Tab-separated table of C-alpha atoms in Angstrom:
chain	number	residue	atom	x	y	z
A	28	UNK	CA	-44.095	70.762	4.845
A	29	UNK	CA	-44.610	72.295	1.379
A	30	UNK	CA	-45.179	70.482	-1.428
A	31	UNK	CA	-43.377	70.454	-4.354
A	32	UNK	CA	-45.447	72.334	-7.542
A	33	UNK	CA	-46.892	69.819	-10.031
A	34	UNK	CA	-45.797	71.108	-14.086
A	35	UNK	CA	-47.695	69.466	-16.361
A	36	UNK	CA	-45.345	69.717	-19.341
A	37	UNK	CA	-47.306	69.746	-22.959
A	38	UNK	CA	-44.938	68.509	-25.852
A	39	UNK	CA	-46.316	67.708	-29.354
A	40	UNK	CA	-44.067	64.806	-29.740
A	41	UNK	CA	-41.075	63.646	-27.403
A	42	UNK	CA	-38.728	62.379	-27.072
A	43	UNK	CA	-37.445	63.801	-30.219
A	44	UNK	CA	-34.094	62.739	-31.425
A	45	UNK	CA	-32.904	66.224	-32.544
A	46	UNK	CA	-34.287	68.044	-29.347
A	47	UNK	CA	-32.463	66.527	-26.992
A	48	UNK	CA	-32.165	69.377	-24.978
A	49	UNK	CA	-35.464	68.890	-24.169
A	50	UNK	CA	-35.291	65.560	-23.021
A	51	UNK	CA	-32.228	66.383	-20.656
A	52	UNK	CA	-33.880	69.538	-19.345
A	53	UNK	CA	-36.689	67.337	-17.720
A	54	UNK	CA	-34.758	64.971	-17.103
A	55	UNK	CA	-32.402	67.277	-14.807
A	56	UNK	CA	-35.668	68.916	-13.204
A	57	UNK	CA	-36.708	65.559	-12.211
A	58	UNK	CA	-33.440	64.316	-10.448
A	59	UNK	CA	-33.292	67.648	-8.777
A	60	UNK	CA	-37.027	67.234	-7.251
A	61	UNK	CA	-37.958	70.822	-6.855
A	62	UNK	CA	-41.156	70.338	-8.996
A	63	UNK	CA	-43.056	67.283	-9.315
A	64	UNK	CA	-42.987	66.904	-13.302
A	65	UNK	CA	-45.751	65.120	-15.957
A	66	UNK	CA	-44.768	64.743	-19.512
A	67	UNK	CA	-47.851	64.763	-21.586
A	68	UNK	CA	-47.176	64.681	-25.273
A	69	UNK	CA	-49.928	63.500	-28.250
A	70	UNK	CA	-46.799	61.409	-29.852
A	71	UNK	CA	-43.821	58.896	-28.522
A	72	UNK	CA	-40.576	60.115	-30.440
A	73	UNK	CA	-37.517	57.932	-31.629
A	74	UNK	CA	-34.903	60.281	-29.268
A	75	UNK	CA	-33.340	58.952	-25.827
A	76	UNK	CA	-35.776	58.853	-22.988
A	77	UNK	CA	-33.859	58.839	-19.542
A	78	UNK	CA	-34.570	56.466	-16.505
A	79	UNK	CA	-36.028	59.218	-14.272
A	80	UNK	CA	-38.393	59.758	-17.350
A	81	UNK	CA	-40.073	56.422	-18.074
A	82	UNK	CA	-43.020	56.890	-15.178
A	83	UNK	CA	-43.239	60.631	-15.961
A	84	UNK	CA	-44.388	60.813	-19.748
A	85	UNK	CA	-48.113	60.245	-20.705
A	86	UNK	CA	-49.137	59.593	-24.297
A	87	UNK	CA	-53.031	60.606	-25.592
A	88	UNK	CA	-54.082	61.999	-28.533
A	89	UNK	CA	-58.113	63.141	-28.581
A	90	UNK	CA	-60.081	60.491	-30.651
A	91	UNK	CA	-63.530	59.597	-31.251
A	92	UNK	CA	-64.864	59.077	-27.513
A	93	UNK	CA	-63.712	61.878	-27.009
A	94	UNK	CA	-66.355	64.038	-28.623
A	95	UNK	CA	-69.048	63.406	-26.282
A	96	UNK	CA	-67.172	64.890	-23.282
A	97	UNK	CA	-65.919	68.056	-25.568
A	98	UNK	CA	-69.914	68.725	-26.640
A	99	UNK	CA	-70.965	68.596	-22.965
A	100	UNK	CA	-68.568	70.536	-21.634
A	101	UNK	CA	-68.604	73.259	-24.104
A	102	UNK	CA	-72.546	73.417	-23.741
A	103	UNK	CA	-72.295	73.505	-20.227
A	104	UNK	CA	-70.428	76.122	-20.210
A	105	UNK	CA	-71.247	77.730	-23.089
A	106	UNK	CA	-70.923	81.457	-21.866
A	107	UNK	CA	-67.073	81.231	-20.531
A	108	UNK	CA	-66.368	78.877	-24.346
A	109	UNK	CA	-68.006	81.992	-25.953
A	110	UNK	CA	-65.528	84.369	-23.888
A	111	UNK	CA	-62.772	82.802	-24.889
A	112	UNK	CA	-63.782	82.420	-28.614
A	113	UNK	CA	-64.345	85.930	-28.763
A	114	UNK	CA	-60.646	86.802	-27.247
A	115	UNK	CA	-59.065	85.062	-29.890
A	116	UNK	CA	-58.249	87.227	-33.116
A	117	UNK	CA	-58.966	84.816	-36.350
A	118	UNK	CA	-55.992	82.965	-37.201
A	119	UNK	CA	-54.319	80.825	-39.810
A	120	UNK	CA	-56.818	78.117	-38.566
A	121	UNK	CA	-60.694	77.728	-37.280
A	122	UNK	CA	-61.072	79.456	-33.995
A	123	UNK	CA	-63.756	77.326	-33.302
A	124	UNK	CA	-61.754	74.193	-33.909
A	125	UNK	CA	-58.950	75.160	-32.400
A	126	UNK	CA	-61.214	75.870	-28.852
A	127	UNK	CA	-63.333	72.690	-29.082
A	128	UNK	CA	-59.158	70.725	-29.062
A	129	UNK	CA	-58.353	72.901	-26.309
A	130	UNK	CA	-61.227	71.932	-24.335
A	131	UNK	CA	-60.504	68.054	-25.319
A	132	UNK	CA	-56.722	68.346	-23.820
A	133	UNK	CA	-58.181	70.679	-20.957
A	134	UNK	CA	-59.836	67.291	-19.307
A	135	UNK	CA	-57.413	65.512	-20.081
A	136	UNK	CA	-54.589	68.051	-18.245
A	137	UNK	CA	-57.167	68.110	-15.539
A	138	UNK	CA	-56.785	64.757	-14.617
A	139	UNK	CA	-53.064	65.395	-13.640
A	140	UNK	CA	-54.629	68.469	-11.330
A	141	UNK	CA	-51.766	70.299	-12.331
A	142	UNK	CA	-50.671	73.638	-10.370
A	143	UNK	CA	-48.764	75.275	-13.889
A	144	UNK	CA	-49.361	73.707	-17.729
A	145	UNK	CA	-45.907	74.307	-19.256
A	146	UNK	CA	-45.555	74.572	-23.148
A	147	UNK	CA	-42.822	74.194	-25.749
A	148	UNK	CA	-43.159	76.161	-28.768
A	149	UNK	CA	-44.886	79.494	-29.082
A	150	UNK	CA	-46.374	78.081	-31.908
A	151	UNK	CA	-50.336	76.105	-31.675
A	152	UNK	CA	-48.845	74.119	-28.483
A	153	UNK	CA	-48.850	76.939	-26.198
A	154	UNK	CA	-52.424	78.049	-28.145
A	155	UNK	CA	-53.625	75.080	-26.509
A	156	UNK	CA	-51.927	75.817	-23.189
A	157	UNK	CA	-53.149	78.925	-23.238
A	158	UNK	CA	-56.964	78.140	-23.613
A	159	UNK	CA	-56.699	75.170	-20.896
A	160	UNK	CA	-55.396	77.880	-18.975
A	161	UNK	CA	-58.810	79.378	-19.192
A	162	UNK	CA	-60.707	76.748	-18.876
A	163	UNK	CA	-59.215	75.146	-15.853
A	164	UNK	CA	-58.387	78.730	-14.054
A	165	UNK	CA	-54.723	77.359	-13.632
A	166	UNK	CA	-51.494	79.709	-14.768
A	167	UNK	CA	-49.359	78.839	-18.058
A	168	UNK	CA	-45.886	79.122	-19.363
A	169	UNK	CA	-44.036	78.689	-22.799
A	170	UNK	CA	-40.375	77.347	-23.646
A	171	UNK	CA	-39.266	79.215	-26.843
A	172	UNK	CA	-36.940	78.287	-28.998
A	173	UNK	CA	-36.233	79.480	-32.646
A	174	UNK	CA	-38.564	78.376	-35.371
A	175	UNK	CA	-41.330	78.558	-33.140
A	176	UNK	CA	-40.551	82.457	-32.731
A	177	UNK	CA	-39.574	83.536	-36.038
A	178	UNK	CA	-42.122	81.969	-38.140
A	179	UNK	CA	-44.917	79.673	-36.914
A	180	UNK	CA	-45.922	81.896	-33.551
A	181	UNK	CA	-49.181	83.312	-33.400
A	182	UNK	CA	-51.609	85.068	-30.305
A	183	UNK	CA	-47.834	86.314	-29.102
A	184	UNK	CA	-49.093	89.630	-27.334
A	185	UNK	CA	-52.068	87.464	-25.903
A	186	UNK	CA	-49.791	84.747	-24.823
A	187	UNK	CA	-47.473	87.460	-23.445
A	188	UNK	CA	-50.064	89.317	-21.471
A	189	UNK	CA	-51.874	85.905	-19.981
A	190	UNK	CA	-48.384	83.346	-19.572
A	191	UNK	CA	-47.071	83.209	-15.845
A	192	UNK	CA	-43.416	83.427	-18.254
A	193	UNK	CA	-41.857	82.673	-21.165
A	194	UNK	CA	-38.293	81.704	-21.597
A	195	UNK	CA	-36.615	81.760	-24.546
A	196	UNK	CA	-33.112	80.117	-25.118
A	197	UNK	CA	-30.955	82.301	-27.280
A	198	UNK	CA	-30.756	86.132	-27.811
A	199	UNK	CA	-31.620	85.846	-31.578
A	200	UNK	CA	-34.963	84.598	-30.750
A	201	UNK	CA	-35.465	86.263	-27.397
A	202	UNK	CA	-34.860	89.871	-29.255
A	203	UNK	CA	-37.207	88.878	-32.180
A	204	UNK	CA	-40.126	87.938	-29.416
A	205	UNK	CA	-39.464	91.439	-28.135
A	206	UNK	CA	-39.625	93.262	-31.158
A	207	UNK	CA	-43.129	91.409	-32.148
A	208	UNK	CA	-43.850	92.877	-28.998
A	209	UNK	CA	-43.270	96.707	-30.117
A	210	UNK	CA	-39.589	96.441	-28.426
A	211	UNK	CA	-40.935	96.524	-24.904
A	212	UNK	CA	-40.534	93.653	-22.098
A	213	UNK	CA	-43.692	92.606	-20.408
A	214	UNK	CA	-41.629	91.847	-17.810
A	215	UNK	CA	-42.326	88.241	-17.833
A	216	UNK	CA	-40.195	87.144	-21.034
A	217	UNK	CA	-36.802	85.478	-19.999
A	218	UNK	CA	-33.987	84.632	-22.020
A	219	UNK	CA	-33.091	81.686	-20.823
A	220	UNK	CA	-30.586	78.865	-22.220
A	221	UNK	CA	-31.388	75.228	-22.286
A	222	UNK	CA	-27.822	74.458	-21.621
A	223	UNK	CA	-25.591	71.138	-21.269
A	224	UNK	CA	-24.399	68.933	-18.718
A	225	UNK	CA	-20.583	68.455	-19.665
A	226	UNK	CA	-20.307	65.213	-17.411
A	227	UNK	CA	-22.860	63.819	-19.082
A	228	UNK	CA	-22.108	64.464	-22.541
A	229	UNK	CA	-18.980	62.883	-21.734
A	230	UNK	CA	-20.705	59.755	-19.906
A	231	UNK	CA	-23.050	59.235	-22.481
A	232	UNK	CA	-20.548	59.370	-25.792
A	233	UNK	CA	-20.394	55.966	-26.991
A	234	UNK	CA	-16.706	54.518	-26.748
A	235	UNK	CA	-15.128	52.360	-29.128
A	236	UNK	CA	-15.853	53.650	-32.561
A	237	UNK	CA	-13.716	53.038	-35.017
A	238	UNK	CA	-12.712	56.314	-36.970
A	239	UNK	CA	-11.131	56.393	-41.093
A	240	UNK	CA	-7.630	56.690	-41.797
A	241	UNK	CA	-7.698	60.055	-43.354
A	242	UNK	CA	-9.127	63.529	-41.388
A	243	UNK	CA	-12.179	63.156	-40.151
A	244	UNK	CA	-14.946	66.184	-40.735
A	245	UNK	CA	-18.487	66.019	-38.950
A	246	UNK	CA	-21.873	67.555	-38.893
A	247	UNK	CA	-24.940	67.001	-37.231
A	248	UNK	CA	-28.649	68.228	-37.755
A	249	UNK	CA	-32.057	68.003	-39.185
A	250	UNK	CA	-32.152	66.969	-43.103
A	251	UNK	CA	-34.021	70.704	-43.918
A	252	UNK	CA	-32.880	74.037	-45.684
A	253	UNK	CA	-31.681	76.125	-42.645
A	254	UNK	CA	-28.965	73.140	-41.402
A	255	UNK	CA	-27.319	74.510	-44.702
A	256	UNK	CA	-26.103	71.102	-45.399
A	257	UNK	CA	-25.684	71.522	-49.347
A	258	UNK	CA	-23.368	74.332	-48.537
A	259	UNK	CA	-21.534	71.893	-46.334
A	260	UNK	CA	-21.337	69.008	-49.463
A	261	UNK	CA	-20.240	71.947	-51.785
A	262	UNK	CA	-17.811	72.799	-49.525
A	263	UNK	CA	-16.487	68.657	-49.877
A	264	UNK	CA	-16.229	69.100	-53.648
A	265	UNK	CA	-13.623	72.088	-52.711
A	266	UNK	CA	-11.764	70.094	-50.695
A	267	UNK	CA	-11.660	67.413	-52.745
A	268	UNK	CA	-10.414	69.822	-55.985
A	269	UNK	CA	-7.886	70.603	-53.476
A	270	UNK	CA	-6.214	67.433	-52.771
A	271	UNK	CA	-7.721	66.745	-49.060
A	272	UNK	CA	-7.694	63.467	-47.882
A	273	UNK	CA	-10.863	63.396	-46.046
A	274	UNK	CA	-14.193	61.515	-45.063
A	275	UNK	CA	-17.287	64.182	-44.355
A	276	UNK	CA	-19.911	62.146	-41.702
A	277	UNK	CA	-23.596	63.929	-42.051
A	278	UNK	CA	-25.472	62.734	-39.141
A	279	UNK	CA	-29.266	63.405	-39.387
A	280	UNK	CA	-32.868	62.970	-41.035
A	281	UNK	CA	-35.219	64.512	-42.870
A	282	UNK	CA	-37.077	65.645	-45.917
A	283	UNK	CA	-33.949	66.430	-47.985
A	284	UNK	CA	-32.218	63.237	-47.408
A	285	UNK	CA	-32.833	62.203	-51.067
A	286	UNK	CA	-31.779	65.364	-52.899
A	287	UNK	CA	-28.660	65.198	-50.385
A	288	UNK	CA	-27.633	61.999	-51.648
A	289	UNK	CA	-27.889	63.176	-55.437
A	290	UNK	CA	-25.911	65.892	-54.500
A	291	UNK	CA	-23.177	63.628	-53.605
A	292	UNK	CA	-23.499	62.093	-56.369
A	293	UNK	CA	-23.822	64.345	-58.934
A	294	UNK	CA	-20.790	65.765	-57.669
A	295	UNK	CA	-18.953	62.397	-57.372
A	296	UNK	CA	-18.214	62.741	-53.475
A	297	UNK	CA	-19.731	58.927	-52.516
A	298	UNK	CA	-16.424	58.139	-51.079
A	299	UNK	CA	-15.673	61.836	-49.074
A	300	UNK	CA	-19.208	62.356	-47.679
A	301	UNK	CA	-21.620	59.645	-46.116
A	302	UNK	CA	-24.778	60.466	-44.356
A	303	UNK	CA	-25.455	58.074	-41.599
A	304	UNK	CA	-28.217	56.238	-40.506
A	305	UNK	CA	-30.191	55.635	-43.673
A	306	UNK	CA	-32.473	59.006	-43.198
A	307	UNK	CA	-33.154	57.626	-39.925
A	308	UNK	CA	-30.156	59.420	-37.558
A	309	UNK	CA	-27.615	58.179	-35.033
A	310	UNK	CA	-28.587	57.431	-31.463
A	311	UNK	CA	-27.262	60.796	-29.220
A	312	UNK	CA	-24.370	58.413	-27.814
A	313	UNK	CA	-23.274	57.116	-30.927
A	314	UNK	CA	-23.390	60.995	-32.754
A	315	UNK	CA	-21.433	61.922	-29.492
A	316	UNK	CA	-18.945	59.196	-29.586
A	317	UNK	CA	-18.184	60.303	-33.195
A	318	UNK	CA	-17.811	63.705	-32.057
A	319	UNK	CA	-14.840	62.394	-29.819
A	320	UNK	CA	-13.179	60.441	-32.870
A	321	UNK	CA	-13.572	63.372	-35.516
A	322	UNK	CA	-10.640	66.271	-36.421
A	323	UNK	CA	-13.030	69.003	-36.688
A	324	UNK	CA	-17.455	69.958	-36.459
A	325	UNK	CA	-18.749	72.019	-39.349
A	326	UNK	CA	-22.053	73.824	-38.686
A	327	UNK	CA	-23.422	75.600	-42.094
A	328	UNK	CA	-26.674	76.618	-40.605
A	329	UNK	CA	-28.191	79.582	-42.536
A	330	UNK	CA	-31.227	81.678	-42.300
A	331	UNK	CA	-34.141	80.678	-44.591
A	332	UNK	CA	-36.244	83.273	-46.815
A	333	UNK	CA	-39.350	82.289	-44.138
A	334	UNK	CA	-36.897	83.304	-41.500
A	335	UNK	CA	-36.136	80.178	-40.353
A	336	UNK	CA	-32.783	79.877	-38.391
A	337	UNK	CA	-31.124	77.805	-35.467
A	338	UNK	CA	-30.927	79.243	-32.323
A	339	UNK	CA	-27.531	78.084	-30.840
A	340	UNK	CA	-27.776	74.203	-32.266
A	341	UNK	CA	-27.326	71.979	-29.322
A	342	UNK	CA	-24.520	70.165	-30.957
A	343	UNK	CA	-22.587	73.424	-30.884
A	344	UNK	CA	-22.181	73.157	-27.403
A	345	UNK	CA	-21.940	69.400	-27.235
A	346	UNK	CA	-18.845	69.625	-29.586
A	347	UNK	CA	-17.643	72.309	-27.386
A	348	UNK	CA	-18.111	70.355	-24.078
A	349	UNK	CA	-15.867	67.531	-26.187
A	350	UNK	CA	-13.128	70.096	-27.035
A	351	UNK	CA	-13.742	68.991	-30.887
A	352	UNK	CA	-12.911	72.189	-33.305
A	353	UNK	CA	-15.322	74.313	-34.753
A	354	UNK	CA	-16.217	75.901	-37.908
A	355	UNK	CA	-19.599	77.745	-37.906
A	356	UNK	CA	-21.657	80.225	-39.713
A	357	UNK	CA	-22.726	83.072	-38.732
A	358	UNK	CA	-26.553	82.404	-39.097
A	359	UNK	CA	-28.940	82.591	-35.637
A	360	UNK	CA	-27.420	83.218	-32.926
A	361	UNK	CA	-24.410	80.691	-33.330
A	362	UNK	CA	-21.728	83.684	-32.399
A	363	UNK	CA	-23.430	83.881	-28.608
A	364	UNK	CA	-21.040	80.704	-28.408
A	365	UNK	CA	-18.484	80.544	-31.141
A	366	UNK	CA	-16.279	83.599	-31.087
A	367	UNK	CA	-14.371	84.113	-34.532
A	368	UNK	CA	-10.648	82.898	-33.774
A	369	UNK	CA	-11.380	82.446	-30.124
A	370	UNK	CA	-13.693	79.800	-29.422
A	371	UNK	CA	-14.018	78.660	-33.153
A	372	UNK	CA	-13.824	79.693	-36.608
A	373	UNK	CA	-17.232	81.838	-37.695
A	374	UNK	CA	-17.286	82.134	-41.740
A	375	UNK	CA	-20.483	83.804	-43.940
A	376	UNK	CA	-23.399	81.394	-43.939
A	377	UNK	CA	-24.095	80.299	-47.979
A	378	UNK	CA	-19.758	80.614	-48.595
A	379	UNK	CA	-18.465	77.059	-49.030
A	380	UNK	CA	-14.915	79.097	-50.103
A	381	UNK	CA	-14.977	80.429	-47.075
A	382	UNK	CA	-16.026	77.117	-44.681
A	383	UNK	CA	-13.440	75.277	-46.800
A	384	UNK	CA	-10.673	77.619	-45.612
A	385	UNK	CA	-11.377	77.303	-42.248
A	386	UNK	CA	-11.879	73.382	-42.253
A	387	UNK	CA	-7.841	73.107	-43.950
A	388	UNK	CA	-7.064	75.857	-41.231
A	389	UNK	CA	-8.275	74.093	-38.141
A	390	UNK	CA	-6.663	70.565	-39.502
A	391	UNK	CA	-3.127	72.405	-40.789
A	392	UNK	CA	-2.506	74.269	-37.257
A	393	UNK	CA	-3.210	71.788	-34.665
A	394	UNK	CA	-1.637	74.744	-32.027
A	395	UNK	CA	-4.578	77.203	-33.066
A	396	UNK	CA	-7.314	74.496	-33.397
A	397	UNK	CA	-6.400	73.359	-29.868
A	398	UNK	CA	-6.693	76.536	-28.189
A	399	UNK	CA	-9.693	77.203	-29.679
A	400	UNK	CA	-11.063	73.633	-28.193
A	401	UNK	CA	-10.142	75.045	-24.695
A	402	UNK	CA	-11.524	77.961	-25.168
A	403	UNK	CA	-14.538	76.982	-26.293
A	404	UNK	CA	-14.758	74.298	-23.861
A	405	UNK	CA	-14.409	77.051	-20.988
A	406	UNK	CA	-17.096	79.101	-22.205
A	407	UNK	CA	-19.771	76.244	-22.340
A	408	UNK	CA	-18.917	75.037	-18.698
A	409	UNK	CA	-18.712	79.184	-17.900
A	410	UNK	CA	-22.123	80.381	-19.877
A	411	UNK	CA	-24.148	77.356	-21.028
A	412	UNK	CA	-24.081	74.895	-17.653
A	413	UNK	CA	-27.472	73.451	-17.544
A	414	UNK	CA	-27.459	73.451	-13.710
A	415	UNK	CA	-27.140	77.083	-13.744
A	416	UNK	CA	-30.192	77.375	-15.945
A	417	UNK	CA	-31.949	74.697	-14.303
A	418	UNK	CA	-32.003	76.687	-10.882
A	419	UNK	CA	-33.193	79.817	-12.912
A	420	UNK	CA	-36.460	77.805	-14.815
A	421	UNK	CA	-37.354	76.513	-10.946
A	422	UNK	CA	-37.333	80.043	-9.906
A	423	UNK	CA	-39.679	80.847	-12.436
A	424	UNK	CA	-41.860	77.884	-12.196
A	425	UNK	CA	-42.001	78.538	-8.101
A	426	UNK	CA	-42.424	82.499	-7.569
């Protein structure tokens, strides 16, 4: 009988509460038992780590000890270390530094005698993966996602011309990773969606939570620029000018948390937007069970100056798989899910005018807003089904 293929799966930190598709992904690979699946990550995260999970995940960072066994090797095999040193172009770190890590995590992934290291991140993570690749004559693949691609990648035609695959999970990025690569297709880049399970979004929303006697408006994301959340508390001030009778929940942490708050205040909104969880986020069933209780799900994503810019947020579709309204911008690649006045409402990214209009439009004409809902409820079970892409990711990971 053959034996399943053993993945050895290299996060920088996980579970991470705002990349929970992630978490589910594995999660879904290891109830389906096509692969036999380790989780080794240098960090333990604050997100939801499933049952099937718990014996999979390994946690080791390189530390003192391990310094001896780095030396020895690299000595040892000094000629292949000096191969690989000379393959890498200079970077926006050491070479040499970055190859003496790589051989640290290369024992370590040897240990789990794995058959294929898989990355996240075209970013140093896959470096890593890449050079362990080397050392331990076993194949590699990345996971891209957005960030990752559009700013913080490096070796990518290296990576490219070495990695058994890379996926990438939404057509902004994918396109971008094809143009760094002079337009052309290596013929092993994928685009390839992360996806949700719809029965277990729905399992997994808390129940019970009490929602405010006045319309309720939600958004969810990372406490940074491109979530375009003081757009979003602009957008509050409008309302407010205009007579709404509202509460705005912001769900999420971060490094903007602070100027956030004097936003809000500045602006005198305390008592029409509140953002939850003390810079600390909501579990993912408590932001889901607020996403059954709430009126309507504002995303005001934009695109940074960097070039930093969501793929298709995760909470995009887990709205959608609620049937909860949508007003979006049209940053990243948000409008591969939310069609304008078909699955949702898609306004200019920066225009709190214009997010303000559609928020009053989506509460005024419940008729519209509910089509919408079933629309874009049909298109996430149709195009974004995780099983669907679960299959496909197996495929690549067994041919």
């Amino acid at each position: 009988m053959e034996t399943n293929k053993k993945v050895l799966v290299f996060i920088p930190e996980f579970p991470v509460l705002t990349e929970t598709f992630i978490e589910r992904e594995l999660s879904k690979l290891v109830e389906r038992n096509n692969v036999d699946l380790v989780v080794f990550s240098l960090k333990k995260g604050t997100g939801h780590l499933s049952e099937n999970l718990r014996t999979k995940v390994l946690y080791q960072r390189l530390g003192f000890p391990d310094i001896f066994g780095i030396l020895k090797y690299t000595f040892s095999h000094f000629d292949k270390i000096s191969k690989i040193y000379g393959d890498l172009k200079p970077g926006s770190h050491s070479r040499l530094f970055l190859i003496l890590k790589s051989v640290g995590y290369s024992l370590k992934f040897a240990t789990q005698k794995p058959d294929l290291i898989l990355s996240h991140f075209l970013s140093e993570p896959s470096t890593i993966a890449m050079v362990s690749s080397e050392i331990l004559g076993v194949p590699f693949a990345i996971s891209a996602h957005a960030k990752d691609v559009t700013v913080t990648y490096e070796y990518v035609e290296k990576k490219a011309s070495e990695a058994k695959f890379i996926t990438v999970c939404n057509k902004s990025a994918y396109y971008f990773l094809l143009n760094l690569l002079g337009g052309n297709n290596p013929g092993n880049v994928y685009l390839n969606y992360h996806g949700v399970d719809s029965g277990r979004v729905m399992r997994e929303a808390l129940g019970g939570i009490k929602r405010p006697d006045k319309y309720l408006i939600l958004s969810v994301g990372r406490l940074t620029e491109k979530k375009g959340f003081s757009y979003l508390i602009d957008t509050a001030k409008i309302l407010k000018d205009r007579g709404l009778d509202f509460v705005c929940y912001i769900v999420g942490f971060g490094p903007l948390y602070q100027d956030l708050k004097r936003q809000i205040s500045d602006l005198d909104l305390e008592e029409q937007v509140k953002i939850l969880g003390e810079n600390k986020g909501l579990s993912n069933s408590e932001t889901l069970g607020l996403m059954k209780v709430s009126d309507v799900f504002v995303l005001s994503s934009i695109q940074t100056a960097e070039g930093d810019v969501d793929g298709i947020a995760n909470v995009l579709l887990e709205a959608g798989a609620l049937s909860l309204p949508i007003v979006a911008t049209d940053a990243g690649s948000t409008c591969e899910l939310i069609s304008d006045g078909e699955t949702g409402l898609v306004v200019p990214q920066r225009h709190p005018n214009a997010i303000a209009n559609a928020v009053e439009m989506l509460l005024t004409d419940k008729s519209f807003a509910s089509n919408l809902c079933k629309n874009a409820y049909a298109r996430v079970i149709s195009g974004f089904d995780s099983s669907a892409n679960i299959v496909k990711l197996e495929e690549l990971i067994n041919q």
